[in-house]
Coordinates of C-alpha atoms in Angstrom, one line a residue:
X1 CA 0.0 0.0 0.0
X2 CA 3.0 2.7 0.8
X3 CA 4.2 2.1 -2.5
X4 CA 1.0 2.2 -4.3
X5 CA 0.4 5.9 -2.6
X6 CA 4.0 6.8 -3.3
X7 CA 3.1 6.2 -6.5
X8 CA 0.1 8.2 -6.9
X9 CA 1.4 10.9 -5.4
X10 CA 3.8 11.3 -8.0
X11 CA 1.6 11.1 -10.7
X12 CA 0.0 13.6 -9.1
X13 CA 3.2 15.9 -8.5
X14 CA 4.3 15.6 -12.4
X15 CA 0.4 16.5 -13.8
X16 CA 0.8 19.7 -11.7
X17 CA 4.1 20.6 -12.9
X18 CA 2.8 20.1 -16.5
X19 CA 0.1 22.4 -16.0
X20 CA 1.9 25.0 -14.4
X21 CA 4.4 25.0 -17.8
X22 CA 2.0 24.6 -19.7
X23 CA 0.3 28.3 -18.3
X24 CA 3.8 29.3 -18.3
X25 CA 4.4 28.8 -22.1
X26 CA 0.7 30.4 -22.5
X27 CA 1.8 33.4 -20.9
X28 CA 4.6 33.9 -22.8
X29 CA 3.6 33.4 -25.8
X30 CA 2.2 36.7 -26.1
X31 CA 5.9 38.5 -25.6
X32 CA 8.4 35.9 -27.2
X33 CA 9.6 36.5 -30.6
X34 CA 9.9 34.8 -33.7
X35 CA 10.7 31.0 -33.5
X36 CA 13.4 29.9 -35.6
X37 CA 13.5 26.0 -37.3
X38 CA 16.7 24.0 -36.3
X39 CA 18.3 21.2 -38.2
X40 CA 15.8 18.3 -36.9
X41 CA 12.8 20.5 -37.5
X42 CA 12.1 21.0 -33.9
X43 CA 11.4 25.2 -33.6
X44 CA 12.9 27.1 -30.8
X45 CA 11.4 30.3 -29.1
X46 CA 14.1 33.4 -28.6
X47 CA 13.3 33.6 -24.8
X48 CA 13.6 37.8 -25.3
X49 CA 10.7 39.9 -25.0
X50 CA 9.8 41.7 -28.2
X51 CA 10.8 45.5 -27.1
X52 CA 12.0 47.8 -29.3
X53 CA 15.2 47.9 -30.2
X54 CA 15.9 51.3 -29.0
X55 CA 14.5 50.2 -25.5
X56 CA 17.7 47.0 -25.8
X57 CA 19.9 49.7 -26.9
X58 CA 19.2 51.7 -23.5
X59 CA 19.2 49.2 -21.4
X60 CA 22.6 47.7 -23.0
X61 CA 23.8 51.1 -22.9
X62 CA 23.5 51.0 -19.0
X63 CA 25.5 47.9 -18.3
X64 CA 29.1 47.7 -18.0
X65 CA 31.1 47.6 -21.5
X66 CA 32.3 44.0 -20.8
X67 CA 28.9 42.9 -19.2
X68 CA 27.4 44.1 -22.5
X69 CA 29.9 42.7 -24.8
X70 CA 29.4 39.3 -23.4
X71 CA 25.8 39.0 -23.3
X72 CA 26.4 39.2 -27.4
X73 CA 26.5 35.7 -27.6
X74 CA 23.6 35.1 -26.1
X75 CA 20.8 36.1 -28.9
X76 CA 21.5 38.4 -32.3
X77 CA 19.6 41.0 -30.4
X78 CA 21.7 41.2 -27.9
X79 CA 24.4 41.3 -30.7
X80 CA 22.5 44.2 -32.0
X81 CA 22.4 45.6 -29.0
X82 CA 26.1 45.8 -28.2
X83 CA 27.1 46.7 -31.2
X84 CA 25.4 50.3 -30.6
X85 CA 26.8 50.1 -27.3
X86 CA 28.0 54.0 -26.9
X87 CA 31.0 53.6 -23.8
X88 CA 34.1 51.7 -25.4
X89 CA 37.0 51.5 -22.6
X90 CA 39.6 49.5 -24.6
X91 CA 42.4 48.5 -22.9
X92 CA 44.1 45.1 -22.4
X93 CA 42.4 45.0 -18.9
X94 CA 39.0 45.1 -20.8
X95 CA 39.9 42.7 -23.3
X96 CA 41.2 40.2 -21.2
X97 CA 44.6 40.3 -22.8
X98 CA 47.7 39.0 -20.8
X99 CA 50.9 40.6 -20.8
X100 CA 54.0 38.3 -21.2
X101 CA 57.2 37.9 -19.2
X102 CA 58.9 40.8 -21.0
X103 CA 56.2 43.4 -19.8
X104 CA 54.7 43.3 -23.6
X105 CA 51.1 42.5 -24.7
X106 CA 50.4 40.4 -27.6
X107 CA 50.2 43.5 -30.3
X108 CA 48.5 41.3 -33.0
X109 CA 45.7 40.0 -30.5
X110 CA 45.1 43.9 -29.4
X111 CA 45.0 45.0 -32.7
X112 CA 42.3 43.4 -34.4
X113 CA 40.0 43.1 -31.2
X114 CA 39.9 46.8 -31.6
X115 CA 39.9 46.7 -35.2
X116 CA 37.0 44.1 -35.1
X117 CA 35.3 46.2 -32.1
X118 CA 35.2 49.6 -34.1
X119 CA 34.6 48.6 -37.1
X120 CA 31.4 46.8 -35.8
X121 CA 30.2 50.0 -34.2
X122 CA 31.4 52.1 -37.1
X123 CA 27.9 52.2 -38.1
X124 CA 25.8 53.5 -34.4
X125 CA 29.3 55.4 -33.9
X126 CA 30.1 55.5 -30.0
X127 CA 29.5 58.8 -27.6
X128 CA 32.8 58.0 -25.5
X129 CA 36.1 56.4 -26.6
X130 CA 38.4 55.8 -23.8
X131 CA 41.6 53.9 -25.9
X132 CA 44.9 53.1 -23.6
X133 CA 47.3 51.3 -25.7
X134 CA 50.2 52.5 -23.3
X135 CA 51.5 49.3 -22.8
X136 CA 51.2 48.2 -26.7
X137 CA 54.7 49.9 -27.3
X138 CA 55.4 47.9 -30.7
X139 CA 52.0 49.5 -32.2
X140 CA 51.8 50.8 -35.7
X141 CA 50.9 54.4 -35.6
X142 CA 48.9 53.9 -38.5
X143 CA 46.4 51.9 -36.5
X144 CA 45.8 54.9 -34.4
X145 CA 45.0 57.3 -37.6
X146 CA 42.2 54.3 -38.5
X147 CA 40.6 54.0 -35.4
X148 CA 40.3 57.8 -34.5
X149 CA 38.8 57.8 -38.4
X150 CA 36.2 55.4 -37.2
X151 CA 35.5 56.9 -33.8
X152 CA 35.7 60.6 -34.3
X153 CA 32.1 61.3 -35.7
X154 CA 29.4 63.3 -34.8
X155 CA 28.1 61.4 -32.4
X156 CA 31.6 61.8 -30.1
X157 CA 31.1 63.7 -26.8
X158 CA 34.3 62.4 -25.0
X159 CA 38.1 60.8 -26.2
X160 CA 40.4 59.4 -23.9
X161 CA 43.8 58.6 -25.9
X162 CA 47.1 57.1 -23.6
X163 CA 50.0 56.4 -26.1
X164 CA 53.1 54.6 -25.3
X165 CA 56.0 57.3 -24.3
X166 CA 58.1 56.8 -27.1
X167 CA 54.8 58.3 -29.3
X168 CA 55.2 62.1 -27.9
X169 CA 58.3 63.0 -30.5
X170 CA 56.3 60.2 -33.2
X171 CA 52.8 61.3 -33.1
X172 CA 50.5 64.2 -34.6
X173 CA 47.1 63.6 -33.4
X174 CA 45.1 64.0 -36.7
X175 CA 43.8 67.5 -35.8
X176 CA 41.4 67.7 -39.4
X177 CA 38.9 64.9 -37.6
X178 CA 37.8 67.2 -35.9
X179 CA 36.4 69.2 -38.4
X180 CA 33.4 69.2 -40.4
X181 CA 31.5 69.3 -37.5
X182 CA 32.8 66.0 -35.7
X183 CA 33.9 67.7 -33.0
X184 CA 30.7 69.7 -32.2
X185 CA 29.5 67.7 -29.2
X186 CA 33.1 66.5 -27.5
X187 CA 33.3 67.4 -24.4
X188 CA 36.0 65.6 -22.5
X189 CA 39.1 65.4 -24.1
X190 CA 42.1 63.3 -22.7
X191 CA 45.6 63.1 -24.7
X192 CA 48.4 61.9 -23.6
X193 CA 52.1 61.4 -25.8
X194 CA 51.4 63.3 -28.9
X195 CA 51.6 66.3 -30.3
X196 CA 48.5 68.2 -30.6
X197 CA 48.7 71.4 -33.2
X198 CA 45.2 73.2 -33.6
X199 CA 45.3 75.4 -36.1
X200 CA 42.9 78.4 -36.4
X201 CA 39.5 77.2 -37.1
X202 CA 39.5 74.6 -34.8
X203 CA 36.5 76.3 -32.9
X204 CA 34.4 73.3 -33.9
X205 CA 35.2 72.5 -30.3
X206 CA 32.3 74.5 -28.9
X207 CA 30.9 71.8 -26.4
X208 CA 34.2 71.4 -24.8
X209 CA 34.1 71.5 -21.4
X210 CA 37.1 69.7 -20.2
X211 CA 40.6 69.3 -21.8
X212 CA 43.2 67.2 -20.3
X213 CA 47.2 67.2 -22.4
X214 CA 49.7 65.2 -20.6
X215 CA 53.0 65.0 -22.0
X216 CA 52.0 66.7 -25.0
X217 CA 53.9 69.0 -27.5
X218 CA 51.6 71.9 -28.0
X219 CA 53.2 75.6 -28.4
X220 CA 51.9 79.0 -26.7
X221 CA 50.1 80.1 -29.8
X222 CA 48.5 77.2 -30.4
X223 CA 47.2 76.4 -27.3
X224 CA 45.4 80.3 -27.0
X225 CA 43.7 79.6 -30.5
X226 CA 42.9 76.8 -29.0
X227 CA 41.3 78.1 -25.5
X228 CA 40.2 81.1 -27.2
X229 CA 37.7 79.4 -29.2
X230 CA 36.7 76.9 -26.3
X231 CA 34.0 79.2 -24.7
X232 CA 32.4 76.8 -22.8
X233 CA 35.8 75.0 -21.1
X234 CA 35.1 74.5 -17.2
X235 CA 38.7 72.7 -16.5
X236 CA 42.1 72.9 -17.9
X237 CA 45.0 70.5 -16.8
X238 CA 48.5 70.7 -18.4
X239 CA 50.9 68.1 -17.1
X240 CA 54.6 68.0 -18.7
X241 CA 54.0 70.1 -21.6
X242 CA 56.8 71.3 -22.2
X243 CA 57.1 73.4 -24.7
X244 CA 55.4 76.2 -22.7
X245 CA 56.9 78.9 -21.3
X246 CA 54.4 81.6 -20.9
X247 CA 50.6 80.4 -20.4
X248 CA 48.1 82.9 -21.5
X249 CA 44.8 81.8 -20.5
X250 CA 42.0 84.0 -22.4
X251 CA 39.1 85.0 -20.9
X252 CA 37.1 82.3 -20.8
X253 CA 34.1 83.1 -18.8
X254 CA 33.3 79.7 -17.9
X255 CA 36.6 78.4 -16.8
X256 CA 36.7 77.9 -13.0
X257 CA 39.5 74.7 -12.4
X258 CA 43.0 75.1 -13.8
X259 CA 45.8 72.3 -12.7
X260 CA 49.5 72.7 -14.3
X261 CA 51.8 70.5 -13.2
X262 CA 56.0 69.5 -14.9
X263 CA 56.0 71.6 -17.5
X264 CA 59.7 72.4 -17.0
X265 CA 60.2 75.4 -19.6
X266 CA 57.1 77.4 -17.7
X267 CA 57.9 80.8 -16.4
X268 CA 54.9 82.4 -16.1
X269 CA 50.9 82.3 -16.1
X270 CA 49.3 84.6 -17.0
X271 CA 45.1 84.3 -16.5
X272 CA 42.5 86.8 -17.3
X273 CA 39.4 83.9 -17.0
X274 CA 37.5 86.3 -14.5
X275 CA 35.9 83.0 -12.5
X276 CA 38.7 81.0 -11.9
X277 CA 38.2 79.7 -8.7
X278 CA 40.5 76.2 -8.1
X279 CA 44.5 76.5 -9.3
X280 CA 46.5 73.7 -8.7
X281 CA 50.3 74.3 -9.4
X282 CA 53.2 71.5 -9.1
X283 CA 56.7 72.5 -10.2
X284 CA 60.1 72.4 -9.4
X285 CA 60.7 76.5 -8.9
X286 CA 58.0 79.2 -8.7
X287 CA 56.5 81.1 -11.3
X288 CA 55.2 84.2 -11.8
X289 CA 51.4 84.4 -11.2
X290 CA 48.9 87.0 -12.7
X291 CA 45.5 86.1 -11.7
X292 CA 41.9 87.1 -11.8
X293 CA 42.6 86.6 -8.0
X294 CA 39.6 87.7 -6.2
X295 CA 37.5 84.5 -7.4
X296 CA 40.2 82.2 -6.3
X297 CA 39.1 80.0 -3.4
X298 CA 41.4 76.9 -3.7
X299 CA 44.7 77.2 -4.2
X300 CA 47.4 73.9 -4.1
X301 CA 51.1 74.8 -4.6
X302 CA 54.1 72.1 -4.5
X303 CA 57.5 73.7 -5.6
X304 CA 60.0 70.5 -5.5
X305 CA 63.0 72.6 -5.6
X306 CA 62.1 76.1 -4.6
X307 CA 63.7 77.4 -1.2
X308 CA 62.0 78.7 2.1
X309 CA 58.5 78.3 0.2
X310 CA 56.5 78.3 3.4
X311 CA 58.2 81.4 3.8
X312 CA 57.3 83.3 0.4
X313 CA 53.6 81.2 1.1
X314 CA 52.7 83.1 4.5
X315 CA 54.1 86.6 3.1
X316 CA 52.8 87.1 -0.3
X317 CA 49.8 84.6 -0.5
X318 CA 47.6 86.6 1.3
X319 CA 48.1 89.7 -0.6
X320 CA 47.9 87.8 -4.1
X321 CA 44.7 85.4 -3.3
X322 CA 43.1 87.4 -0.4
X323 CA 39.7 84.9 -0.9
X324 CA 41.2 81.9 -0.2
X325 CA 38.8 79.1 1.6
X326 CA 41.4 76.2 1.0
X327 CA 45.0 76.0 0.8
X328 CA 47.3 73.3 0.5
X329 CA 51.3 73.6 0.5
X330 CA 53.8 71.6 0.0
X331 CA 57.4 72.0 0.8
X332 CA 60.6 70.2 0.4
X333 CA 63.5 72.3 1.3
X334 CA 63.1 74.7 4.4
X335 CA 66.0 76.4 5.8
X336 CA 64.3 79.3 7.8
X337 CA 61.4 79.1 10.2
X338 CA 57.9 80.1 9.7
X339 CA 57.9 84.2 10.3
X340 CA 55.1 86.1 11.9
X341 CA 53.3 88.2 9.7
X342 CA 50.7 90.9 9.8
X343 CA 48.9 90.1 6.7
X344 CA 45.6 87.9 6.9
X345 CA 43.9 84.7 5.0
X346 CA 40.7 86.3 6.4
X347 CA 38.6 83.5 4.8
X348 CA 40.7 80.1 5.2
X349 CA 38.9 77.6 6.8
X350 CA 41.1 74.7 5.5
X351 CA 45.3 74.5 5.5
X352 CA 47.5 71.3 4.9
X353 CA 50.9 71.4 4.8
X354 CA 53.4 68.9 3.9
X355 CA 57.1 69.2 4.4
X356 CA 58.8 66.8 3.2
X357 CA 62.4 65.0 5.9
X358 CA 64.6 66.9 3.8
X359 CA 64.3 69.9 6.1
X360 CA 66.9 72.2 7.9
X361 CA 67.7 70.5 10.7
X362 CA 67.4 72.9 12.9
X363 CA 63.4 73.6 11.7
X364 CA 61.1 74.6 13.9
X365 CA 57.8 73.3 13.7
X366 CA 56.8 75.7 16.7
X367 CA 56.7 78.5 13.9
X368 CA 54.2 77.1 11.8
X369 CA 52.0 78.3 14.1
X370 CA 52.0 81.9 12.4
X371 CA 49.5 80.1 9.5
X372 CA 47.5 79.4 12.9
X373 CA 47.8 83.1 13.7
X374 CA 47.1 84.5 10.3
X375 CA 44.4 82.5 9.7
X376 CA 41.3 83.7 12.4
X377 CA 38.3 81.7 10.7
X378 CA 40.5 78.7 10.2
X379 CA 39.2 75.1 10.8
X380 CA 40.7 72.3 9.8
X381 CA 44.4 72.4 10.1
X382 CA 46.7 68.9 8.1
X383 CA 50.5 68.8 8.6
X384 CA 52.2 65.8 7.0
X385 CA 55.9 65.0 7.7
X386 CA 58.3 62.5 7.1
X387 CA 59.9 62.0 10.7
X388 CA 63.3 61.5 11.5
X389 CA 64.8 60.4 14.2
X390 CA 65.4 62.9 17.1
X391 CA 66.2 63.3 21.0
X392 CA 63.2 65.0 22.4
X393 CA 65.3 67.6 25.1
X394 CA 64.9 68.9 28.4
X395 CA 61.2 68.8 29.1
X396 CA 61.5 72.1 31.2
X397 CA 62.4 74.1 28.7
X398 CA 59.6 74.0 26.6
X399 CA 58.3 77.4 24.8
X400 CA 55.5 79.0 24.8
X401 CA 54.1 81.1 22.1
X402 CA 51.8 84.4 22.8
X403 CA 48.2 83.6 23.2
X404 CA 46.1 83.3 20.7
X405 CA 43.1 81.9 21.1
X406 CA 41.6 80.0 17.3
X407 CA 38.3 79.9 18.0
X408 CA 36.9 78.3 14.8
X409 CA 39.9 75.8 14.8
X410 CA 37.8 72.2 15.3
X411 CA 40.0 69.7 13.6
X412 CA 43.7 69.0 13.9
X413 CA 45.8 65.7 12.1
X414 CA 49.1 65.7 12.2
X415 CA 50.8 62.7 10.3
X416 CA 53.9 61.3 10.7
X417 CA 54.1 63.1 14.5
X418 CA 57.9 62.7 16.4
X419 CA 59.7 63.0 18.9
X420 CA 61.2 66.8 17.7
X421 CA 60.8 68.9 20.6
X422 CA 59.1 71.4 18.6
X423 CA 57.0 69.4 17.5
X424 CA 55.6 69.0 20.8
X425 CA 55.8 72.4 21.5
X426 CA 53.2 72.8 18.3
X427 CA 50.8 70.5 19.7
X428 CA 50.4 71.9 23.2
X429 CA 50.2 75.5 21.8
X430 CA 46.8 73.8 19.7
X431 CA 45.5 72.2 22.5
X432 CA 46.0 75.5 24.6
X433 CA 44.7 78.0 22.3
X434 CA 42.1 76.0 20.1
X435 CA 38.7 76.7 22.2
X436 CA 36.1 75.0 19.6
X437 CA 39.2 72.3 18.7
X438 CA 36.8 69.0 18.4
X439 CA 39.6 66.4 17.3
X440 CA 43.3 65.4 16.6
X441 CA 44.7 62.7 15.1
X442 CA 48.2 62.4 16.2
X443 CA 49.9 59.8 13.8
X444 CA 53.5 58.4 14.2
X445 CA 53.2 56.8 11.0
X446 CA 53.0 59.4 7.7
X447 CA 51.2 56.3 5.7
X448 CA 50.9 57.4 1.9
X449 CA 49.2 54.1 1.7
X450 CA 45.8 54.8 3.4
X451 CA 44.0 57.1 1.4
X452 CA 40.4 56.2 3.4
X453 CA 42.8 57.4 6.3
X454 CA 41.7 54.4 8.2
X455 CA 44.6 53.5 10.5
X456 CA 47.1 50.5 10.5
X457 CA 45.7 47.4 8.6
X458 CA 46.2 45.6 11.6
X459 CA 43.3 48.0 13.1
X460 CA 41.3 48.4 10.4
X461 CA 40.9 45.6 7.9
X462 CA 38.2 47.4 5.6
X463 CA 41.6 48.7 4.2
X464 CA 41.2 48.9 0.6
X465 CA 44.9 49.7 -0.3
X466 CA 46.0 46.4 1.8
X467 CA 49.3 46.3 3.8
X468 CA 50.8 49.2 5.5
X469 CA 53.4 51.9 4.0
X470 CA 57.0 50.5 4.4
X471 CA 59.1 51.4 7.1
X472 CA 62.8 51.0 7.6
X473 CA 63.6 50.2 11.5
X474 CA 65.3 53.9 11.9
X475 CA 61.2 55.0 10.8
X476 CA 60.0 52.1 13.1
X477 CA 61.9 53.8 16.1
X478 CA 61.1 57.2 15.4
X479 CA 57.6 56.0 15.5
X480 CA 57.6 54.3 18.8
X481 CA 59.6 57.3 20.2
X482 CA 56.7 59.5 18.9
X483 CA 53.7 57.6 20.8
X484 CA 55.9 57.8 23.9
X485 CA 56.2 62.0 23.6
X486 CA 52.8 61.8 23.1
X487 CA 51.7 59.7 26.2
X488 CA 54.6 61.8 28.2
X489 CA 54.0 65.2 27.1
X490 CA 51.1 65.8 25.8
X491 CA 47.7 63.3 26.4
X492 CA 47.2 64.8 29.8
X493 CA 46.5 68.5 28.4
X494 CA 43.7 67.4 25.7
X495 CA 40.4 68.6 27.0
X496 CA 38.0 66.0 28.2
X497 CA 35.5 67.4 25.2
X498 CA 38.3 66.7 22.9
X499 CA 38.5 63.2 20.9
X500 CA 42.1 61.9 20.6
X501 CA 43.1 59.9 18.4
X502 CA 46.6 58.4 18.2
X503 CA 48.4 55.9 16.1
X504 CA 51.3 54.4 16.1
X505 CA 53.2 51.7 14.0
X506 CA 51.4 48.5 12.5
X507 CA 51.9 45.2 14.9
X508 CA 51.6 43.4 11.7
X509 CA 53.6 45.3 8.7
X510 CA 56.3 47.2 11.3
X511 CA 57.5 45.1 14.1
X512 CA 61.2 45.1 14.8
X513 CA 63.1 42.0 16.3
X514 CA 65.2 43.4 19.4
X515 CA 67.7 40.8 18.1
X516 CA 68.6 42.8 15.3
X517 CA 68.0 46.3 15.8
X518 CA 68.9 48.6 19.5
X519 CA 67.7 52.0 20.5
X520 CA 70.8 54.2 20.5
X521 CA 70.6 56.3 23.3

């Protein structure tokens, strides 16, 4: 009898299963398309709903290029579909392609997967073209000219070329495809290794909105026509162009971001775009500035080899950028101290500061506090340093600096804090002076690997850079000398309404073995 009900019951099950596919397949039949006959005669239903094609095209155009490329294969619509796909990122990340032992790709393989990929969208043309063939250093030049043919259309509002290095004396980007109006809707353009030479009439570019040349040979004449026929250009970055000595920026209403950064010949910038309000400038000397300056409200200046910049920073800044909000300096070869000056940032709210080891040894950090003085609205103060190792002094001889009180001064960090008895001396005059002060950070460790600034990975796991900055054992020391200043001299005057936060060296990526390495006292 069990096995006579067993039975039965699944009869039962498999007529209920039938009749639920077979409502299924009623259902369906209503938004399947065409059935196609195979070779046995059986017919086969294309499991896609019959939407338009623009609605695939849309929803294709939404998904990841690689998503989209493989789901080709799955139906000819989807074929369709990727084929008017209008993002292309080709790289050999994207295409899957290895590099071999040497450091070189497979140039034949890169070739004609891009070949095969533009040509095949040659026809629905592409919106943005993002082509790095950096690493294909073997690669005909004559490939490029094709493929920009193919890209460059109407239809184009953003191009992303990277070139291998050895391209930038080789390679004339083919200015005339820009013409014709093929250039009307670009907005974002990215080129790096070439040389770029718009002539006059190249105001085709009306859309742009962003231009990007990186080691690119453009001259000063050529780069006004350029700009001066760009009227609706928000952001300019130059990196390494070196051919430029004197960069006239026209007055371009719209322009608000300007980065420049290694072009070694520079000597001077010269802007007259009345609402530039970010400027970003990385060199090895200074430069002389003329700015629209009363718009500027960012400013970030690194001079690798220029002397006492802090210095020239704290005495001229003011006077030529008197609207500044944020302000970033870096320095790398200070051989005076800080001085006191009269002159205000009236509106900074935000300084960081990084000096780099390399540093007079005699520095002292106690006179950065005139940015503290000069800046009365200031909140957010940043120092970075690479420490080195010291002897922290007599203890009761520790300065004191006027008071001063910052009241709007909420958040201090201090990265890569020692055992410099300035050093401390800077920290207690915060903590003494800073009445609305909210939180510091005091870090032993100056870890250019943590960009969530999370801590040590051995602390905070959700690390997405991974291990730890290196450290030599001289670093390792300096560190552990640092926490103990800080335990010693300085925890017991932070406020009770004052979150400290202090860090020291990772226990998993910076221990030392006292077999090897002693404390020299």
């Amino acid at each position: 009898m069990g096995m006579l009900a067993l039975k039965r019951l699944m009869s039962k099950q498999q007529r209920e299963r039938q009749h639920r596919r077979h409502k299924v397949q009623g259902r369906n039949k209503s938004i399947t398309s065409r059935s196609k006959a195979t070779k046995d005669g059986r017919r086969l239903r294309d499991p896609l709903p019959n939407l338009p094609e623009e609605i695939w095209y849309h929803i294709h155009s939404l998904m990841p290029m690689e998503d989209s490329a493989r789901t080709a294969c799955v139906s000819r619509t989807f074929l369709r579909s990727w084929r008017h796909h209008p993002y292309l990122i080709l790289s050999n990340r994207t295409l899957g392609l290895k590099q071999n032992a040497s450091g070189k790709g497979d140039v034949w393989a890169f070739t004609t997967k891009i070949d095969q990929i533009l040509k095949n969208h040659s026809a629905a043309g592409v919106k943005t073209l993002e082509l790095d063939v950096f690493e294909c250093r073997d690669l005909n030049a004559c490939y490029l000219s094709d493929w920009l043919q193919i890209a460059i259309t109407p239809k184009i509002e953003s191009l992303t070329l990277e070139l291998p290095s050895k391209y930038e004396e080789e390679y004339n980007f083919p200015c005339s495809l820009l013409f014709g109006g093929n250039g009307n809707l670009i907005r974002h353009l990215h080129l790096t290794y070439c040389a770029f030479r718009p002539k006059v009439g190249i105001g085709c570019l009306r859309s742009l909105t962003k231009l990007h040349l990186s080691h690119v040979h453009i001259s000063e004449e050529e780069l006004v026509c350029l700009l001066s026929n760009s009227l609706a250009l928000v952001q300019l970055e130059l990196n390494h162009c070196s051919e430029i000595i004197c960069l006239e920026i026209p007055c371009v209403q719209q322009l608000s971001c300007l980065t420049v950064s290694g072009c070694s010949m520079l000597q001077m910038i010269d802007s007259k775009a009345p609402n530039l309000s970010t400027f970003d400038f990385t060199g090895d000397n200074l430069v002389q500035f003329s700015l629209e300056s009363l718009q500027v409200k960012n400013l970030g200046m690194a001079c690798l080899k220029e002397i006492n910049f802090l210095n020239y920073s704290i005495t001229k800044l003011p006077y030529m950028v008197p609207n500044l909000e944020t302000l970033t300096l870096s320095s790398y070869n200070e051989m005076v101290n800080t001085p006191t000056i009269a002159a205000r940032f009236h509106h900074l709210n935000y300084l960081e500061i990084y000096l780099d080891a390399c540093l007079f040894p005699e520095y002292d950090f106690l006179s950065l506090g005139s940015f503290l003085d000069a800046s009365p609205v200031l909140e957010t103060f940043i120092l970075s340093f690479d420490p080195v190792l010291e002897d922290f002094g007599d203890a009761s001889n520790m300065r004191q600096l006027p008071k001063h009180k910052y009241e709007s001064l909420k958040d201090v960090m201090i990265y890569g804090f020692c055992s410099a008895k300035s050093m401390v001396e800077l920290t207690c005059h915060i903590l003494e002076n800073a009445i609305s002060l909210e939180s510091i950070t005091l870090d032993t460790v100056n870890d250019w690997e943590d960009e969530e600034d999370l801590g040590r990975c051995s602390v905070a796991p959700a690390r997405k850079s991974g291990e730890c900055c290196y450290l030599d054992s001289v670093s390792i020391l300096e560190a552990n000398k640092g926490l103990m200043a800080i335990q010693k001299y300085i925890a017991a005057k932070v406020p009770s309404t004052v979150q400290l936060d202090v860090r020291g060296p990772c226990s998993r990526c910076h221990s030392l073995e006292p077999s090897r390495y002693e404390v020299k006292c």
